[in-house]
mmCIF file of C-alpha atoms and ligand atoms in Angstrom:
data_model
loop_
_atom_site.group_PDB
_atom_site.id
_atom_site.type_symbol
_atom_site.label_atom_id
_atom_site.label_comp_id
_atom_site.label_asym_id
_atom_site.label_seq_id
_atom_site.Cartn_x
_atom_site.Cartn_y
_atom_site.Cartn_z
ATOM 1 C CA MET A 17 -12.315 -3.241 33.946
ATOM 2 C CA PHE A 18 -12.036 -4.466 30.369
ATOM 3 C CA GLU A 19 -8.802 -5.337 28.617
ATOM 4 C CA VAL A 20 -8.072 -5.965 24.959
ATOM 5 C CA SER A 21 -4.730 -6.901 23.380
ATOM 6 C CA VAL A 22 -3.267 -7.242 19.936
ATOM 7 C CA GLU A 23 0.058 -8.697 18.871
ATOM 8 C CA GLU A 24 2.094 -7.972 15.777
ATOM 9 C CA SER A 25 5.546 -9.051 14.671
ATOM 10 C CA PHE A 26 8.324 -7.585 12.598
ATOM 11 C CA ALA A 27 11.971 -8.178 11.759
ATOM 12 C CA ALA A 28 14.705 -5.637 12.441
ATOM 13 C CA GLY A 29 18.387 -5.273 13.140
ATOM 14 C CA HIS A 30 20.091 -3.493 16.006
ATOM 15 C CA ALA A 31 23.295 -3.236 18.014
ATOM 16 C CA LEU A 32 23.472 -2.345 21.702
ATOM 17 C CA ARG A 33 25.900 0.508 22.272
ATOM 18 C CA GLY A 34 28.115 0.097 25.308
ATOM 19 C CA TYR A 35 27.204 -3.565 25.756
ATOM 20 C CA ARG A 36 30.159 -5.860 26.373
ATOM 21 C CA GLY A 37 29.428 -9.021 24.460
ATOM 22 C CA LYS A 38 27.836 -10.318 21.289
ATOM 23 C CA CYS A 39 24.907 -7.879 21.357
ATOM 24 C CA GLU A 40 27.308 -4.994 20.772
ATOM 25 C CA ASN A 41 27.575 -6.194 17.154
ATOM 26 C CA PRO A 42 24.819 -5.663 14.568
ATOM 27 C CA HIS A 43 22.360 -8.589 14.533
ATOM 28 C CA GLY A 44 18.692 -9.201 13.862
ATOM 29 C CA HIS A 45 15.580 -10.303 15.723
ATOM 30 C CA ASN A 46 12.073 -11.364 14.841
ATOM 31 C CA TYR A 47 10.340 -9.083 17.299
ATOM 32 C CA LYS A 48 6.819 -9.487 18.623
ATOM 33 C CA VAL A 49 4.912 -6.660 20.293
ATOM 34 C CA ARG A 50 1.775 -6.937 22.406
ATOM 35 C CA VAL A 51 -0.213 -3.832 23.310
ATOM 36 C CA THR A 52 -2.870 -4.192 26.015
ATOM 37 C CA LEU A 53 -5.540 -1.554 26.526
ATOM 38 C CA THR A 54 -7.729 -1.089 29.558
ATOM 39 C CA GLY A 55 -10.847 0.888 30.404
ATOM 40 C CA GLU A 56 -14.103 0.756 32.349
ATOM 41 C CA GLN A 57 -16.454 2.066 29.681
ATOM 42 C CA LEU A 58 -17.259 0.398 26.366
ATOM 43 C CA ASP A 59 -18.335 2.415 23.358
ATOM 44 C CA ASN A 60 -21.945 2.468 22.093
ATOM 45 C CA ILE A 61 -21.534 -0.834 20.218
ATOM 46 C CA GLY A 62 -19.842 -2.685 23.076
ATOM 47 C CA LEU A 63 -16.178 -2.322 22.128
ATOM 48 C CA LEU A 64 -13.341 -1.024 24.250
ATOM 49 C CA TRP A 65 -11.502 -0.010 21.090
ATOM 50 C CA ASP A 66 -11.867 -1.620 17.674
ATOM 51 C CA PHE A 67 -9.144 -4.274 17.168
ATOM 52 C CA LYS A 68 -8.812 -2.973 13.623
ATOM 53 C CA ASP A 69 -7.932 0.530 14.899
ATOM 54 C CA LEU A 70 -5.515 -0.851 17.463
ATOM 55 C CA LYS A 71 -3.829 -2.986 14.803
ATOM 56 C CA GLY A 72 -3.699 0.079 12.580
ATOM 57 C CA ALA A 73 -2.052 2.225 15.267
ATOM 58 C CA LEU A 74 0.486 -0.480 16.049
ATOM 59 C CA GLY A 75 1.037 -1.145 12.336
ATOM 60 C CA GLU A 76 1.947 2.499 11.689
ATOM 61 C CA ILE A 77 4.812 2.271 14.172
ATOM 62 C CA ILE A 78 5.919 -1.160 12.963
ATOM 63 C CA GLU A 79 5.918 0.054 9.369
ATOM 64 C CA ARG A 80 8.792 2.398 10.291
ATOM 65 C CA PHE A 81 10.840 -0.388 11.893
ATOM 66 C CA ASP A 82 10.174 -3.483 9.782
ATOM 67 C CA HIS A 83 13.314 -4.665 7.943
ATOM 68 C CA GLN A 84 15.275 -1.638 9.126
ATOM 69 C CA TYR A 85 18.376 -1.121 11.233
ATOM 70 C CA LEU A 86 16.913 0.402 14.403
ATOM 71 C CA ASN A 87 20.066 2.304 15.402
ATOM 72 C CA ASP A 88 19.550 4.502 12.310
ATOM 73 C CA LEU A 89 15.993 5.509 13.268
ATOM 74 C CA GLU A 90 14.514 7.888 15.852
ATOM 75 C CA PRO A 91 14.423 7.572 18.797
ATOM 76 C CA PHE A 92 17.142 4.909 18.670
ATOM 77 C CA LYS A 93 19.801 7.074 17.069
ATOM 78 C CA VAL A 94 20.518 8.184 20.642
ATOM 79 C CA GLU A 95 18.537 5.833 22.893
ATOM 80 C CA ASN A 96 19.741 2.225 22.802
ATOM 81 C CA PRO A 97 17.331 -0.016 20.835
ATOM 82 C CA SER A 98 16.922 -2.441 23.734
ATOM 83 C CA ALA A 99 13.663 -4.353 24.141
ATOM 84 C CA GLU A 100 13.003 -2.193 27.227
ATOM 85 C CA ASN A 101 13.353 1.111 25.361
ATOM 86 C CA MET A 102 11.303 -0.262 22.460
ATOM 87 C CA ALA A 103 8.492 -1.238 24.836
ATOM 88 C CA ARG A 104 8.450 2.298 26.267
ATOM 89 C CA TYR A 105 8.456 3.823 22.773
ATOM 90 C CA PHE A 106 5.524 1.666 21.617
ATOM 91 C CA TYR A 107 3.699 2.476 24.864
ATOM 92 C CA ARG A 108 4.053 6.235 24.436
ATOM 93 C CA GLU A 109 3.225 6.257 20.735
ATOM 94 C CA THR A 110 0.090 4.147 21.104
ATOM 95 C CA SER A 111 -0.938 6.135 24.216
ATOM 96 C CA SER A 112 -0.865 9.418 22.361
ATOM 97 C CA LYS A 113 -2.994 7.986 19.519
ATOM 98 C CA LEU A 114 -5.491 6.607 22.030
ATOM 99 C CA ARG A 115 -5.786 9.869 23.934
ATOM 100 C CA THR A 116 -6.863 11.714 20.829
ATOM 101 C CA SER A 117 -9.284 9.087 19.537
ATOM 102 C CA THR A 118 -10.975 7.950 22.779
ATOM 103 C CA ASN A 119 -10.804 11.158 24.845
ATOM 104 C CA GLY A 120 -9.207 9.310 27.751
ATOM 105 C CA ARG A 121 -11.915 6.583 27.930
ATOM 106 C CA VAL A 122 -9.284 3.913 27.120
ATOM 107 C CA GLN A 123 -5.658 3.749 28.309
ATOM 108 C CA VAL A 124 -2.695 1.640 27.286
ATOM 109 C CA LYS A 125 -2.107 -0.729 30.198
ATOM 110 C CA ASP A 126 1.223 -2.131 29.105
ATOM 111 C CA VAL A 127 3.373 -3.080 26.141
ATOM 112 C CA THR A 128 5.457 -6.259 25.940
ATOM 113 C CA VAL A 129 8.255 -6.699 23.402
ATOM 114 C CA TRP A 130 9.617 -10.171 22.636
ATOM 115 C CA GLU A 131 13.175 -10.133 21.402
ATOM 116 C CA THR A 132 13.235 -13.935 21.220
ATOM 117 C CA ASP A 133 10.681 -16.630 22.086
ATOM 118 C CA THR A 134 11.918 -16.668 25.667
ATOM 119 C CA THR A 135 12.954 -13.058 26.387
ATOM 120 C CA THR A 136 10.527 -10.182 26.899
ATOM 121 C CA ALA A 137 10.529 -6.636 28.211
ATOM 122 C CA LYS A 138 7.340 -4.997 29.500
ATOM 123 C CA TYR A 139 6.629 -1.299 30.044
ATOM 124 C CA SER A 140 3.757 0.439 31.828
ATOM 125 C CA GLU A 141 3.217 3.807 33.526
HETATM 126 ZN ZN1 ZN B 218 19.612 -8.014 20.056
#
């Protein structure tokens, strides 16, 4: 199996609904996201998926969130913008882009979201 990963970062604000403590109040994070892809077959030039395309797919999602208040944006108007829910959202969004452009040859293995340097949430299916 091959694996490739890219990481991107962005800044955003959020508040955790129903949380008892400081995180209930609006505050910001410098988030980092890592998306890891996996597959057995490379394409005809020896790539699993072009890093540029993966960065582009991730960048499209980040563009919506960068310097925004996450609680005001779908899907976090209802779902809590926790690192766990963000990891699942990034996973599903990048998975659907991959399915259409690689015909199932490449899958998203997992997505990790850093809320701080020492706290991460990872999602996979
Ligand atoms: Zn927070």
